[in-house]
Tab-separated table of C-alpha atoms in Angstrom:
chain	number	residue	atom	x	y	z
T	1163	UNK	CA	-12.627	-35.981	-44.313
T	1164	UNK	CA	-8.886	-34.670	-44.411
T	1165	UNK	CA	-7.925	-37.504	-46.537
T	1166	UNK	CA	-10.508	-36.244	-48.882
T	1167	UNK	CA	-9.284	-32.676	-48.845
T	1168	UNK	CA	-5.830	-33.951	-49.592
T	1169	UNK	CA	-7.186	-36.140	-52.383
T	1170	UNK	CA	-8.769	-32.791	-53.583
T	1171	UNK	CA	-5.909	-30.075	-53.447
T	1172	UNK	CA	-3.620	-32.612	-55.250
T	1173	UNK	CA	-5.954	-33.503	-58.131
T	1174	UNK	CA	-6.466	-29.321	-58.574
T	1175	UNK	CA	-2.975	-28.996	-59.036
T	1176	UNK	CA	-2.693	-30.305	-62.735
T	1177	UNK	CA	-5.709	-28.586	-63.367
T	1178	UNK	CA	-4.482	-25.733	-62.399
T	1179	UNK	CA	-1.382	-26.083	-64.909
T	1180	UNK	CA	-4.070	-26.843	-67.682
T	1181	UNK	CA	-5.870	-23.749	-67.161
T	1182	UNK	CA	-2.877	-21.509	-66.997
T	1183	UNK	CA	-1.089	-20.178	-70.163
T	1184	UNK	CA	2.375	-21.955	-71.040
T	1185	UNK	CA	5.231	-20.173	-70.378
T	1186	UNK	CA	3.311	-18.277	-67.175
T	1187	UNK	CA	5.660	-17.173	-64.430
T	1188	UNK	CA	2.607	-18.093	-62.350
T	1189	UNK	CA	2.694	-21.738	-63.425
T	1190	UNK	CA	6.637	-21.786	-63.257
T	1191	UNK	CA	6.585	-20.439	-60.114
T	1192	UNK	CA	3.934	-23.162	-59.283
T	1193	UNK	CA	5.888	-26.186	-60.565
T	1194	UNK	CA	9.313	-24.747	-58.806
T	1195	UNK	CA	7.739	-24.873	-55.462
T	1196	UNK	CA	6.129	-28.230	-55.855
T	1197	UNK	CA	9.444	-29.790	-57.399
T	1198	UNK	CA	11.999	-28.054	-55.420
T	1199	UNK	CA	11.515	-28.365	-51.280
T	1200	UNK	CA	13.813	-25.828	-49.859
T	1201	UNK	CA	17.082	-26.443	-48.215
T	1202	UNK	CA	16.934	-27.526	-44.671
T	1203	UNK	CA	19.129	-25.150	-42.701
T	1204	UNK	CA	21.383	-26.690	-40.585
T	1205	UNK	CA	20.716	-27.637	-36.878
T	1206	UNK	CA	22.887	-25.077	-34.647
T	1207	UNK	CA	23.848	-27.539	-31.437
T	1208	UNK	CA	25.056	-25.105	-28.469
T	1209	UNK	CA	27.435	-26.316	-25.858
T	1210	UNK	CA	27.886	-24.428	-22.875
T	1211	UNK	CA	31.028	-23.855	-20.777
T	1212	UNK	CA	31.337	-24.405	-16.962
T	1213	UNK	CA	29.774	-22.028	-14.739
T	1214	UNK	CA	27.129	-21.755	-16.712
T	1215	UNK	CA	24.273	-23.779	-18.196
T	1216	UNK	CA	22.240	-23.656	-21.297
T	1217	UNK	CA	19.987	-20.706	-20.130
T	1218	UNK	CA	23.384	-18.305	-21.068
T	1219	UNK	CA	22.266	-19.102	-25.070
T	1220	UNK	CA	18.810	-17.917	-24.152
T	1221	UNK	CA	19.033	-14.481	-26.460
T	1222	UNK	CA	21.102	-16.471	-28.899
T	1223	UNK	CA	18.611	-18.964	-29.223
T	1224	UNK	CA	15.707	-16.654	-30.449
T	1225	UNK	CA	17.757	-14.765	-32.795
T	1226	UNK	CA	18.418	-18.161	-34.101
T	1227	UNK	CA	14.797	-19.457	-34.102
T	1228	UNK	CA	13.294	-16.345	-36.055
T	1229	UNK	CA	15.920	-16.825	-38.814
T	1230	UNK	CA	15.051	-20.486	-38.989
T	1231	UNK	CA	17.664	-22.234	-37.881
T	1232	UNK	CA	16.556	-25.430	-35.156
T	1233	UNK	CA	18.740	-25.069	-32.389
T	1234	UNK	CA	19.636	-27.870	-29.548
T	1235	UNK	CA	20.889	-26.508	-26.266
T	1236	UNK	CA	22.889	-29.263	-24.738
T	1237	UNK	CA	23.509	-29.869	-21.118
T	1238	UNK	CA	27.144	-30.097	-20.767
T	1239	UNK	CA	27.824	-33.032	-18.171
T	1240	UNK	CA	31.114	-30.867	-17.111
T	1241	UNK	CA	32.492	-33.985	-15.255
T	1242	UNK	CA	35.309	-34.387	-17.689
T	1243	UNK	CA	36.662	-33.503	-21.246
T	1244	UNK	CA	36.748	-37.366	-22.294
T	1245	UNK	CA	33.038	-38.241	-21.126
T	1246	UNK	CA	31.484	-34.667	-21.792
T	1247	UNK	CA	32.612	-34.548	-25.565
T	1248	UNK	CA	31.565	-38.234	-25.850
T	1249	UNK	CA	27.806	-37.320	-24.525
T	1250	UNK	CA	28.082	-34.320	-27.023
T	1251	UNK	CA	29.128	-36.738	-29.957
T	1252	UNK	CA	25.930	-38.850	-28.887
T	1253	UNK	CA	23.665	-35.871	-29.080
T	1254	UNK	CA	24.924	-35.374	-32.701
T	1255	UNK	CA	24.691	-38.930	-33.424
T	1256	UNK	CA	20.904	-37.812	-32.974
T	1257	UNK	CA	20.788	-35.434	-36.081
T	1258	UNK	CA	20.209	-36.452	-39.823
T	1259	UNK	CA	21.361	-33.488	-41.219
T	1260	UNK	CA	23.852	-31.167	-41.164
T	1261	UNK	CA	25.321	-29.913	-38.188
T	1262	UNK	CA	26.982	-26.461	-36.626
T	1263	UNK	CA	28.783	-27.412	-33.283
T	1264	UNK	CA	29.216	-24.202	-31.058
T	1265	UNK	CA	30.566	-23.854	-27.712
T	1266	UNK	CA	31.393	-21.174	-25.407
T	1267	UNK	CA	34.735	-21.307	-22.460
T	1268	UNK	CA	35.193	-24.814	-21.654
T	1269	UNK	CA	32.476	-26.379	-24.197
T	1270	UNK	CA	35.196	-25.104	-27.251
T	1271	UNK	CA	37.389	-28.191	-26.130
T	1272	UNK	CA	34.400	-29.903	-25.929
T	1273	UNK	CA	33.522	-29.742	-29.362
T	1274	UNK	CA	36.896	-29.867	-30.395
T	1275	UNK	CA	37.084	-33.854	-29.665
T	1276	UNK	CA	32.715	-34.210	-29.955
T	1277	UNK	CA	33.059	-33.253	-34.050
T	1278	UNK	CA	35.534	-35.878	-34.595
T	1279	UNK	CA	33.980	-38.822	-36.541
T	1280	UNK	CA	30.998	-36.647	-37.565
T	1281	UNK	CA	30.978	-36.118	-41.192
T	1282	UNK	CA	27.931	-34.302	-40.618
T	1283	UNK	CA	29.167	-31.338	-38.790
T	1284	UNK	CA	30.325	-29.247	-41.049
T	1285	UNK	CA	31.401	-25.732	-39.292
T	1286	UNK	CA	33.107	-25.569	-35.331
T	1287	UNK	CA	32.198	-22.134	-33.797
T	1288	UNK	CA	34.478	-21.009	-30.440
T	1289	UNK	CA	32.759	-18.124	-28.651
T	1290	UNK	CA	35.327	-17.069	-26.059
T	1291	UNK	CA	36.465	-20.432	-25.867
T	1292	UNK	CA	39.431	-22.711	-25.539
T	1293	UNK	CA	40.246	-24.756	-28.933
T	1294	UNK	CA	43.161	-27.040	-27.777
T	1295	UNK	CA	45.627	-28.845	-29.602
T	1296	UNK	CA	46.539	-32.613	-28.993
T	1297	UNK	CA	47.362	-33.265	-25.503
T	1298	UNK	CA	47.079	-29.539	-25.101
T	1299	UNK	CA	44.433	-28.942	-21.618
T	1300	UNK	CA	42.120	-25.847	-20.692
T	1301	UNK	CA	44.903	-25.144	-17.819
T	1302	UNK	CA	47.796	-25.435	-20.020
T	1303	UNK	CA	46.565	-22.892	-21.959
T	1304	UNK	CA	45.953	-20.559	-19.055
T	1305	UNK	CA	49.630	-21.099	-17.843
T	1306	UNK	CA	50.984	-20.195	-21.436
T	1307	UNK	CA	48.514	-16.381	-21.673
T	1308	UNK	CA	49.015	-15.134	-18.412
T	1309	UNK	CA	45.848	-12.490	-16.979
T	1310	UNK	CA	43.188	-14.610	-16.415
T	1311	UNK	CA	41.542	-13.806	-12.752
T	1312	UNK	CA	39.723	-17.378	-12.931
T	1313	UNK	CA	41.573	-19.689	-10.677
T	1314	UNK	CA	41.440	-17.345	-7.340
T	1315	UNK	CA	37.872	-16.356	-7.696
T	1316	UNK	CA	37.148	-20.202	-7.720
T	1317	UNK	CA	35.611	-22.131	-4.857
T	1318	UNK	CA	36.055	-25.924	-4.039
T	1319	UNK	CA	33.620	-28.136	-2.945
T	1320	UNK	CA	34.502	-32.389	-2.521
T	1321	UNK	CA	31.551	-34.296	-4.116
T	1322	UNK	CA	32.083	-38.519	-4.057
T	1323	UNK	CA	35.304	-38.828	-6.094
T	1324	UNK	CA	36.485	-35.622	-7.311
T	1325	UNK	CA	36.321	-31.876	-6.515
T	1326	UNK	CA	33.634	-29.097	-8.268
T	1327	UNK	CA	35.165	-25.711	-8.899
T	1328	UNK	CA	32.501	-22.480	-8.692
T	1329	UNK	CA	33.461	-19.241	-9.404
T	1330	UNK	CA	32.626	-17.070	-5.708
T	1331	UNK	CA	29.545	-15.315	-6.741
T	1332	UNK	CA	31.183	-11.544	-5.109
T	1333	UNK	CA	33.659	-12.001	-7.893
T	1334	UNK	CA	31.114	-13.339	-10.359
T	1335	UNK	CA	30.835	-10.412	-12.300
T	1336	UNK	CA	33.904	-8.869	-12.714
T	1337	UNK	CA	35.964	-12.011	-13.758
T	1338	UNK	CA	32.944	-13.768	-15.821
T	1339	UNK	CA	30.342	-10.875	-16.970
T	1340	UNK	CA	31.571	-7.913	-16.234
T	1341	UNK	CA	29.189	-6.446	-19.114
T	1342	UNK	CA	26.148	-7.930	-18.049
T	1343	UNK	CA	24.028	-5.958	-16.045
T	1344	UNK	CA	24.157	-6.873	-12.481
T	1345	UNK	CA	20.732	-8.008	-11.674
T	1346	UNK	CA	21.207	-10.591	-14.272
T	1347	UNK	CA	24.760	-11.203	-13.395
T	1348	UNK	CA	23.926	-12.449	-9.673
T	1349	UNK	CA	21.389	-14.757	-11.142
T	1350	UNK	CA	24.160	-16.416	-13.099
T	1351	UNK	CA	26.048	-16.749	-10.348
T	1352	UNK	CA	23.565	-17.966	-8.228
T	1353	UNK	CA	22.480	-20.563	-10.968
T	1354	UNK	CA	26.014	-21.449	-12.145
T	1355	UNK	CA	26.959	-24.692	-12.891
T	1356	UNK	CA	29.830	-26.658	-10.998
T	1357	UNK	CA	32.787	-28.081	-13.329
T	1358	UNK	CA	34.894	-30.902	-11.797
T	1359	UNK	CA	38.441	-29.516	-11.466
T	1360	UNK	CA	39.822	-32.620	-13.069
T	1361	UNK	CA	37.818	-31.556	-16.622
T	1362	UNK	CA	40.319	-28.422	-17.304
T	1363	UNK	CA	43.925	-30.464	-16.756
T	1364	UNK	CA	42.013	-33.475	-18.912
T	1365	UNK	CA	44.341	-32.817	-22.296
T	1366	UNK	CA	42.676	-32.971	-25.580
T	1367	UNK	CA	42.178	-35.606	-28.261
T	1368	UNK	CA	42.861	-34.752	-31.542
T	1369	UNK	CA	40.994	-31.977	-32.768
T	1370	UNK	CA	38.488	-31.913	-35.167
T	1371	UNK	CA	39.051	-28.118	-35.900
T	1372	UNK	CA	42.548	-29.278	-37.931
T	1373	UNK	CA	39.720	-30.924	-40.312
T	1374	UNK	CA	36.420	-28.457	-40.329
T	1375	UNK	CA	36.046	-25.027	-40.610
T	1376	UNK	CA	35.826	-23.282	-37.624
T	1377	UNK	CA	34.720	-19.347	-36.768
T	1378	UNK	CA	35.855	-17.773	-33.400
T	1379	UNK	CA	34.569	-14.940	-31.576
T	1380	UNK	CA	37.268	-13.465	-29.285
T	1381	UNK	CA	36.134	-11.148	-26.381
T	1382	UNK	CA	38.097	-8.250	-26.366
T	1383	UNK	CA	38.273	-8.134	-22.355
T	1384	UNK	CA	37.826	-11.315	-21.005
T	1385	UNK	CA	39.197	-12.002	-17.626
T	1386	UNK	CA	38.487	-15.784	-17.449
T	1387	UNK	CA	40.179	-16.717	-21.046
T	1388	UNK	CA	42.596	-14.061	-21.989
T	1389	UNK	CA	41.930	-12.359	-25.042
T	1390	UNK	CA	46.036	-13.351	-25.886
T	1391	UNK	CA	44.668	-16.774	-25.581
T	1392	UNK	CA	41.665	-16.707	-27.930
T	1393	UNK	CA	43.381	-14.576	-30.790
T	1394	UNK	CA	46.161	-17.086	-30.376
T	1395	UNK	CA	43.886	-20.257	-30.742
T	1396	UNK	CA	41.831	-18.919	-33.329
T	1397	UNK	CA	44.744	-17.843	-35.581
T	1398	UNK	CA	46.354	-21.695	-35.026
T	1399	UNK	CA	43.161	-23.240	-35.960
T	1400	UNK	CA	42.804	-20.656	-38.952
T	1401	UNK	CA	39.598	-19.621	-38.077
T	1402	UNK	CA	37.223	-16.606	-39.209
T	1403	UNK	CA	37.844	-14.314	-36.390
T	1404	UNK	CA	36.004	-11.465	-35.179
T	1405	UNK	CA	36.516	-9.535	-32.298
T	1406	UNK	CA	34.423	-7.519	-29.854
T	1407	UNK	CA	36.119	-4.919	-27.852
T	1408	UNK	CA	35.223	-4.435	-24.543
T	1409	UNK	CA	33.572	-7.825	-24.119
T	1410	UNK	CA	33.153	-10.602	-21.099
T	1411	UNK	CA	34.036	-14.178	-21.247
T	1412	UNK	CA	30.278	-14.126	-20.845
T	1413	UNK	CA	29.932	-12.113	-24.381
T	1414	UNK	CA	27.031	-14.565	-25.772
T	1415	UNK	CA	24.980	-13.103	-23.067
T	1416	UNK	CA	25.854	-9.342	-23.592
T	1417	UNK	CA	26.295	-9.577	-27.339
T	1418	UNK	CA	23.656	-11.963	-28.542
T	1419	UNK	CA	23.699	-10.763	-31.420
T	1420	UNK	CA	27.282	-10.528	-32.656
T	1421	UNK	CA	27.157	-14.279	-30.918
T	1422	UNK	CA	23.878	-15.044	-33.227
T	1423	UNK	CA	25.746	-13.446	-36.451
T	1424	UNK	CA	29.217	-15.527	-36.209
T	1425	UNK	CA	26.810	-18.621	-35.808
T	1426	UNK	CA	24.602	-17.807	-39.220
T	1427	UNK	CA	27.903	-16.637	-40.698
T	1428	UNK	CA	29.059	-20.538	-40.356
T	1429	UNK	CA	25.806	-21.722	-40.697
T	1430	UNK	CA	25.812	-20.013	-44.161
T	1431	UNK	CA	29.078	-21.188	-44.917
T	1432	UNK	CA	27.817	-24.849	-44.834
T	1433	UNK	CA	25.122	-24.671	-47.478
């Protein structure tokens, strides 16, 4: 029966054009539509950073999803900058299309090295993120931009063959979300994610922002990644830079969406 229907709707469609005057908008609006499929939008892959997971793009994500845009949150391994960007550059291997590569703190030098390779990513976006040079490592860059509180609200634990780094959830807030309100800021910290402590002195491969356009979003009071920092990397990679005053390292979750705008802004860019 539905292969009938099908057989039916496309055999009315000349008819259709038979029956309508030449030179109808109708008809030319007809023939467009049937000749011309739109534009796929690009697929928006999210990386997040450590002490967090992919729930922090939650808000992002819808904004996203109502303009169109398909959208992959990816589970950052965090177990080191070599193997994490190599299971991001698998995910991507996934996608036909084209390709915007975002990540937030940590997952910036994670897309950094994932993009290289990928002709199909076509615009980097850093959300209160590290973009490191060559050999350059997420701890490098805090020694350079002094005024992050990050390294003494961290706690240790061992795990077999290396060491994870949490941030203490009673300094949760003020160092990583200090704009979030604080019901949803203890959930955070009670979900966070471990990173292994080795991941952030792992120096980075050669960047891929040196070859794609890239768009960063600096938080204007981060106490994890120093604002210093993020103005500093963004201008070296010459990206599209906008800044939000007042803002957390965990900005994608206060400001979803200025986060969601800087994305489609690149996204845009692309087509």
């Amino acid at each position: 029966m539905l292969s009938a229907m099908v057989v039916g709707t496309l055999l009315a469609v000349p008819a259709l054009s038979a029956a309508t005057p030449a030179g109808s908008a109708s008809a030319a609006h007809t023939a467009t539509a049937l000749a011309t499929p739109s534009t796929p939008r690009p697929t928006v892959v999210l990386v997040h950073g450590a002490f967090a997971d992919s729930s922090s793009w939650d808000a992002v994500i819808s904004r996203l999803e109502r303009q169109g845009y398909p959208v992959i949150g990816v589970a950052n391994p965090l177990r080191g900058l070599a193997g994490d960007s190599a299971y991001v550059s698998s995910v991507v291997d996934t996608i036909p299309g084209p390709v915007v590569l975002v990540g937030h703190s940590y997952g910036g030098a994670v897309i950094s090295d994932a993009a290289v390779g990928h002709p199909n990513v076509k615009a980097l976006v850093y959300i209160a993120a590290f973009a490191p040079d060559q050999g350059e490592s997420a701890l490098a860059i805090l020694a350079k931009y002094p005024g992050s509180q990050l390294s003494p609200a961290l706690t240790v634990r061992p795990f077999p063959g290396g060491q994870d780094a949490y941030v203490n959830p009673a300094d949760f807030r003020q160092v990583f979300a200090a704009d979030v309100p604080a019901g949803k800021a203890r959930l955070m910290a009670a979900g966070q994610r471990p990173a292994a402590l080795a991941a952030f002195a792992e120096p980075s491969s050669t960047p891929a922002w040196k070859t794609i356009p890239s768009w960063f979003l600096v938080a204007g009071a981060d106490r994890a990644i120093p604002p210093a920092a993020e103005q500093a990397m963004a201008l070296r990679a010459g990206s599209h830079t906008e800044v939000i005053r007042g803002a957390s390292h965990a900005v994608l979750v206060s400001h979803p969406d200025a986060t969601a705008h800087v994305i489609e802004a690149a996204a845009r860019a692309t087509s």
